[in-house]
Amino acid sequence: DQANRPAVFGMPELVNYARKQGVEVFFLTGLSEPQRPGAEKNLAKTGYDVPLDAKHLFLKNKTNPPSYLKNCATATSWTCT
């Protein structure tokens, strides 16, 4: 639940600008689902003014993988790259 990761220089401004221009923004990360609270807090803290819900912030859910990963992820095996 840490929220101490720095943003990549210039990214919050670019992402916020894109959103103001009507672009729907998504985040794809290698963090695991239990790290969601810290990830959301960190993104907001570093200046991202965009939706950070489950439809916009994608994390690894190893206990309940999404159906679109059925060929490479199960609750017991995760081989997706």
CSV table of N, CA and C in Angstrom, one decimal:
chain,number,residue,atom,x,y,z
A,1,ASP,N,0.8,-1.2,0.0
A,1,ASP,CA,0.0,0.0,0.0
A,1,ASP,C,0.9,1.3,0.0
A,2,GLN,N,2.0,1.2,-0.6
A,2,GLN,CA,2.9,2.3,-0.6
A,2,GLN,C,2.5,3.3,-1.7
A,3,ALA,N,2.7,4.5,-1.5
A,3,ALA,CA,2.4,5.6,-2.5
A,3,ALA,C,3.6,6.5,-2.6
A,4,ASN,N,4.8,5.9,-2.9
A,4,ASN,CA,6.0,6.8,-2.9
A,4,ASN,C,6.8,6.6,-4.2
A,5,ARG,N,6.1,6.2,-5.2
A,5,ARG,CA,6.8,6.1,-6.5
A,5,ARG,C,6.7,7.4,-7.3
A,6,PRO,N,7.8,7.9,-7.8
A,6,PRO,CA,7.8,9.1,-8.6
A,6,PRO,C,7.1,8.9,-10.0
A,7,ALA,N,6.5,9.9,-10.5
A,7,ALA,CA,6.0,9.8,-11.9
A,7,ALA,C,7.1,10.0,-12.8
A,8,VAL,N,7.0,9.5,-14.0
A,8,VAL,CA,7.9,9.7,-15.1
A,8,VAL,C,7.8,11.2,-15.5
A,9,PHE,N,8.9,11.9,-15.6
A,9,PHE,CA,8.9,13.3,-15.9
A,9,PHE,C,8.0,13.7,-17.0
A,10,GLY,N,7.1,14.6,-16.8
A,10,GLY,CA,6.2,15.1,-17.8
A,10,GLY,C,4.9,14.3,-18.1
A,11,MET,N,4.9,13.1,-17.5
A,11,MET,CA,3.7,12.2,-17.9
A,11,MET,C,2.4,12.7,-17.2
A,12,PRO,N,2.4,13.1,-16.0
A,12,PRO,CA,1.1,13.6,-15.5
A,12,PRO,C,0.5,14.8,-16.3
A,13,GLU,N,1.4,15.7,-16.7
A,13,GLU,CA,0.9,16.8,-17.5
A,13,GLU,C,0.4,16.3,-18.9
A,14,LEU,N,1.2,15.4,-19.5
A,14,LEU,CA,0.7,14.9,-20.8
A,14,LEU,C,-0.6,14.2,-20.7
A,15,VAL,N,-0.7,13.3,-19.7
A,15,VAL,CA,-1.9,12.5,-19.5
A,15,VAL,C,-3.1,13.4,-19.2
A,16,ASN,N,-2.9,14.4,-18.4
A,16,ASN,CA,-4.0,15.3,-18.0
A,16,ASN,C,-4.4,16.1,-19.2
A,17,TYR,N,-3.5,16.6,-20.0
A,17,TYR,CA,-3.8,17.3,-21.3
A,17,TYR,C,-4.6,16.4,-22.2
A,18,ALA,N,-4.1,15.2,-22.4
A,18,ALA,CA,-4.8,14.3,-23.3
A,18,ALA,C,-6.3,14.1,-22.9
A,19,ARG,N,-6.5,13.9,-21.6
A,19,ARG,CA,-7.8,13.7,-21.1
A,19,ARG,C,-8.7,15.0,-21.3
A,20,LYS,N,-8.1,16.1,-21.1
A,20,LYS,CA,-8.9,17.4,-21.4
A,20,LYS,C,-9.2,17.5,-22.9
A,21,GLN,N,-8.5,16.8,-23.7
A,21,GLN,CA,-8.8,16.8,-25.2
A,21,GLN,C,-9.7,15.8,-25.6
A,22,GLY,N,-10.2,15.0,-24.6
A,22,GLY,CA,-11.2,14.0,-24.9
A,22,GLY,C,-10.7,12.5,-25.0
A,23,VAL,N,-9.4,12.3,-24.7
A,23,VAL,CA,-8.8,11.0,-24.8
A,23,VAL,C,-9.1,10.2,-23.5
A,24,GLU,N,-9.6,9.0,-23.7
A,24,GLU,CA,-9.8,8.1,-22.5
A,24,GLU,C,-8.5,7.5,-22.2
A,25,VAL,N,-8.1,7.6,-20.9
A,25,VAL,CA,-6.8,7.2,-20.5
A,25,VAL,C,-6.9,5.9,-19.7
A,26,PHE,N,-5.9,5.0,-20.0
A,26,PHE,CA,-5.9,3.7,-19.3
A,26,PHE,C,-4.5,3.5,-18.8
A,27,PHE,N,-4.3,2.8,-17.6
A,27,PHE,CA,-3.0,2.5,-17.1
A,27,PHE,C,-3.0,1.0,-17.1
A,28,LEU,N,-1.9,0.4,-17.5
A,28,LEU,CA,-1.6,-1.0,-17.5
A,28,LEU,C,-0.3,-1.2,-16.7
A,29,THR,N,-0.3,-2.0,-15.7
A,29,THR,CA,0.8,-2.1,-14.8
A,29,THR,C,1.1,-3.6,-14.4
A,30,GLY,N,2.2,-3.9,-14.0
A,30,GLY,CA,2.6,-5.2,-13.5
A,30,GLY,C,2.3,-5.4,-12.0
A,31,LEU,N,1.8,-4.3,-11.4
A,31,LEU,CA,1.5,-4.4,-10.0
A,31,LEU,C,0.3,-5.4,-9.8
A,32,SER,N,0.3,-6.0,-8.6
A,32,SER,CA,-0.8,-7.0,-8.4
A,32,SER,C,-2.0,-6.4,-7.8
A,33,GLU,N,-3.1,-7.0,-7.9
A,33,GLU,CA,-4.4,-6.5,-7.4
A,33,GLU,C,-4.4,-6.0,-6.0
A,34,PRO,N,-3.7,-6.7,-5.1
A,34,PRO,CA,-3.7,-6.2,-3.7
A,34,PRO,C,-2.9,-4.9,-3.5
A,35,GLN,N,-2.2,-4.5,-4.5
A,35,GLN,CA,-1.5,-3.2,-4.5
A,35,GLN,C,-2.3,-2.0,-5.0
A,36,ARG,N,-3.6,-2.3,-5.4
A,36,ARG,CA,-4.4,-1.3,-6.0
A,36,ARG,C,-4.6,0.0,-5.1
A,37,PRO,N,-4.8,-0.1,-3.8
A,37,PRO,CA,-5.0,1.1,-3.1
A,37,PRO,C,-3.8,2.0,-3.1
A,38,GLY,N,-2.6,1.4,-3.0
A,38,GLY,CA,-1.4,2.2,-3.1
A,38,GLY,C,-1.1,2.8,-4.5
A,39,ALA,N,-1.5,2.0,-5.5
A,39,ALA,CA,-1.3,2.5,-6.9
A,39,ALA,C,-2.2,3.7,-7.2
A,40,GLU,N,-3.5,3.6,-6.8
A,40,GLU,CA,-4.4,4.7,-7.0
A,40,GLU,C,-3.9,5.9,-6.2
A,41,LYS,N,-3.5,5.7,-5.0
A,41,LYS,CA,-3.1,6.8,-4.1
A,41,LYS,C,-1.8,7.5,-4.8
A,42,ASN,N,-0.9,6.7,-5.2
A,42,ASN,CA,0.3,7.2,-5.8
A,42,ASN,C,0.1,8.0,-7.1
A,43,LEU,N,-0.8,7.4,-8.0
A,43,LEU,CA,-1.1,8.1,-9.2
A,43,LEU,C,-1.7,9.5,-8.9
A,44,ALA,N,-2.7,9.5,-8.0
A,44,ALA,CA,-3.3,10.8,-7.7
A,44,ALA,C,-2.3,11.7,-7.0
A,45,LYS,N,-1.5,11.2,-6.1
A,45,LYS,CA,-0.5,12.0,-5.4
A,45,LYS,C,0.5,12.7,-6.4
A,46,THR,N,0.9,12.0,-7.5
A,46,THR,CA,1.9,12.5,-8.4
A,46,THR,C,1.3,13.3,-9.5
A,47,GLY,N,-0.1,13.6,-9.4
A,47,GLY,CA,-0.6,14.6,-10.3
A,47,GLY,C,-1.5,14.1,-11.4
A,48,TYR,N,-1.8,12.8,-11.5
A,48,TYR,CA,-2.7,12.4,-12.5
A,48,TYR,C,-4.2,12.7,-12.1
A,49,ASP,N,-4.8,13.5,-12.9
A,49,ASP,CA,-6.2,13.9,-12.7
A,49,ASP,C,-7.1,13.1,-13.7
A,50,VAL,N,-7.2,11.8,-13.5
A,50,VAL,CA,-7.9,11.0,-14.4
A,50,VAL,C,-8.6,9.9,-13.6
A,51,PRO,N,-9.7,9.2,-14.2
A,51,PRO,CA,-10.3,8.1,-13.5
A,51,PRO,C,-9.3,7.0,-13.2
A,52,LEU,N,-9.3,6.5,-12.0
A,52,LEU,CA,-8.4,5.4,-11.5
A,52,LEU,C,-9.2,4.2,-11.1
A,53,ASP,N,-10.4,4.0,-11.6
A,53,ASP,CA,-11.2,2.9,-11.3
A,53,ASP,C,-10.7,1.6,-12.0
A,54,ALA,N,-11.4,0.5,-11.8
A,54,ALA,CA,-11.0,-0.8,-12.4
A,54,ALA,C,-11.1,-0.8,-13.9
A,55,LYS,N,-11.9,0.1,-14.5
A,55,LYS,CA,-12.1,0.2,-15.9
A,55,LYS,C,-10.9,1.0,-16.6
A,56,HIS,N,-10.1,1.7,-15.8
A,56,HIS,CA,-9.0,2.5,-16.3
A,56,HIS,C,-7.7,2.1,-15.8
A,57,LEU,N,-7.6,1.4,-14.7
A,57,LEU,CA,-6.3,0.9,-14.1
A,57,LEU,C,-6.3,-0.6,-14.0
A,58,PHE,N,-5.5,-1.2,-14.8
A,58,PHE,CA,-5.4,-2.6,-14.9
A,58,PHE,C,-4.2,-3.2,-14.2
A,59,LEU,N,-4.5,-4.1,-13.2
A,59,LEU,CA,-3.4,-4.7,-12.5
A,59,LEU,C,-3.5,-6.2,-12.6
A,60,LYS,N,-2.5,-7.0,-12.2
A,60,LYS,CA,-2.6,-8.4,-12.2
A,60,LYS,C,-3.5,-8.9,-11.1
A,61,ASN,N,-4.4,-9.8,-11.5
A,61,ASN,CA,-5.3,-10.4,-10.5
A,61,ASN,C,-5.0,-11.9,-10.6
A,62,LYS,N,-4.0,-12.4,-9.9
A,62,LYS,CA,-3.6,-13.8,-10.0
A,62,LYS,C,-4.6,-14.8,-9.4
A,63,THR,N,-5.4,-14.3,-8.5
A,63,THR,CA,-6.4,-15.2,-7.9
A,63,THR,C,-7.7,-15.3,-8.7
A,64,ASN,N,-8.0,-14.3,-9.5
A,64,ASN,CA,-9.2,-14.4,-10.4
A,64,ASN,C,-8.8,-13.7,-11.7
A,65,PRO,N,-8.0,-14.3,-12.6
A,65,PRO,CA,-7.6,-13.7,-13.8
A,65,PRO,C,-8.8,-13.4,-14.7
A,66,PRO,N,-8.7,-12.3,-15.5
A,66,PRO,CA,-9.8,-12.0,-16.4
A,66,PRO,C,-9.9,-13.0,-17.5
A,67,SER,N,-11.1,-13.2,-18.0
A,67,SER,CA,-11.4,-14.2,-19.0
A,67,SER,C,-10.6,-14.1,-20.3
A,68,TYR,N,-10.2,-12.8,-20.7
A,68,TYR,CA,-9.4,-12.6,-21.9
A,68,TYR,C,-8.0,-13.2,-21.7
A,69,LEU,N,-7.6,-13.6,-20.5
A,69,LEU,CA,-6.3,-14.2,-20.3
A,69,LEU,C,-6.4,-15.7,-20.1
A,70,LYS,N,-7.5,-16.3,-20.5
A,70,LYS,CA,-7.7,-17.7,-20.2
A,70,LYS,C,-6.7,-18.7,-20.8
A,71,ASN,N,-6.0,-18.3,-21.8
A,71,ASN,CA,-4.9,-19.1,-22.4
A,71,ASN,C,-3.6,-19.1,-21.7
A,72,CYS,N,-3.4,-18.1,-20.8
A,72,CYS,CA,-2.1,-18.0,-20.2
A,72,CYS,C,-2.2,-17.8,-18.7
A,73,ALA,N,-3.4,-17.7,-18.1
A,73,ALA,CA,-3.5,-17.4,-16.7
A,73,ALA,C,-4.6,-18.2,-16.0
A,74,THR,N,-4.3,-18.8,-14.9
A,74,THR,CA,-5.3,-19.5,-14.1
A,74,THR,C,-5.0,-19.1,-12.7
A,75,ALA,N,-5.8,-19.5,-11.7
A,75,ALA,CA,-5.5,-19.2,-10.3
A,75,ALA,C,-4.2,-19.9,-9.8
A,76,THR,N,-3.8,-20.9,-10.5
A,76,THR,CA,-2.6,-21.6,-10.1
A,76,THR,C,-1.4,-21.4,-11.0
A,77,SER,N,-1.6,-20.9,-12.2
A,77,SER,CA,-0.5,-20.7,-13.1
A,77,SER,C,-0.6,-19.4,-13.9
A,78,TRP,N,0.4,-18.6,-14.0
A,78,TRP,CA,0.4,-17.3,-14.7
A,78,TRP,C,1.6,-17.3,-15.6
A,79,THR,N,1.4,-17.5,-16.9
A,79,THR,CA,2.5,-17.5,-17.9
A,79,THR,C,2.3,-16.3,-18.9
A,80,CYS,N,1.4,-15.4,-18.7
A,80,CYS,CA,1.2,-14.3,-19.5
A,80,CYS,C,2.4,-13.4,-19.4
A,81,THR,N,2.8,-12.7,-20.5
A,81,THR,CA,3.9,-11.8,-20.4
A,81,THR,C,3.5,-10.4,-20.8
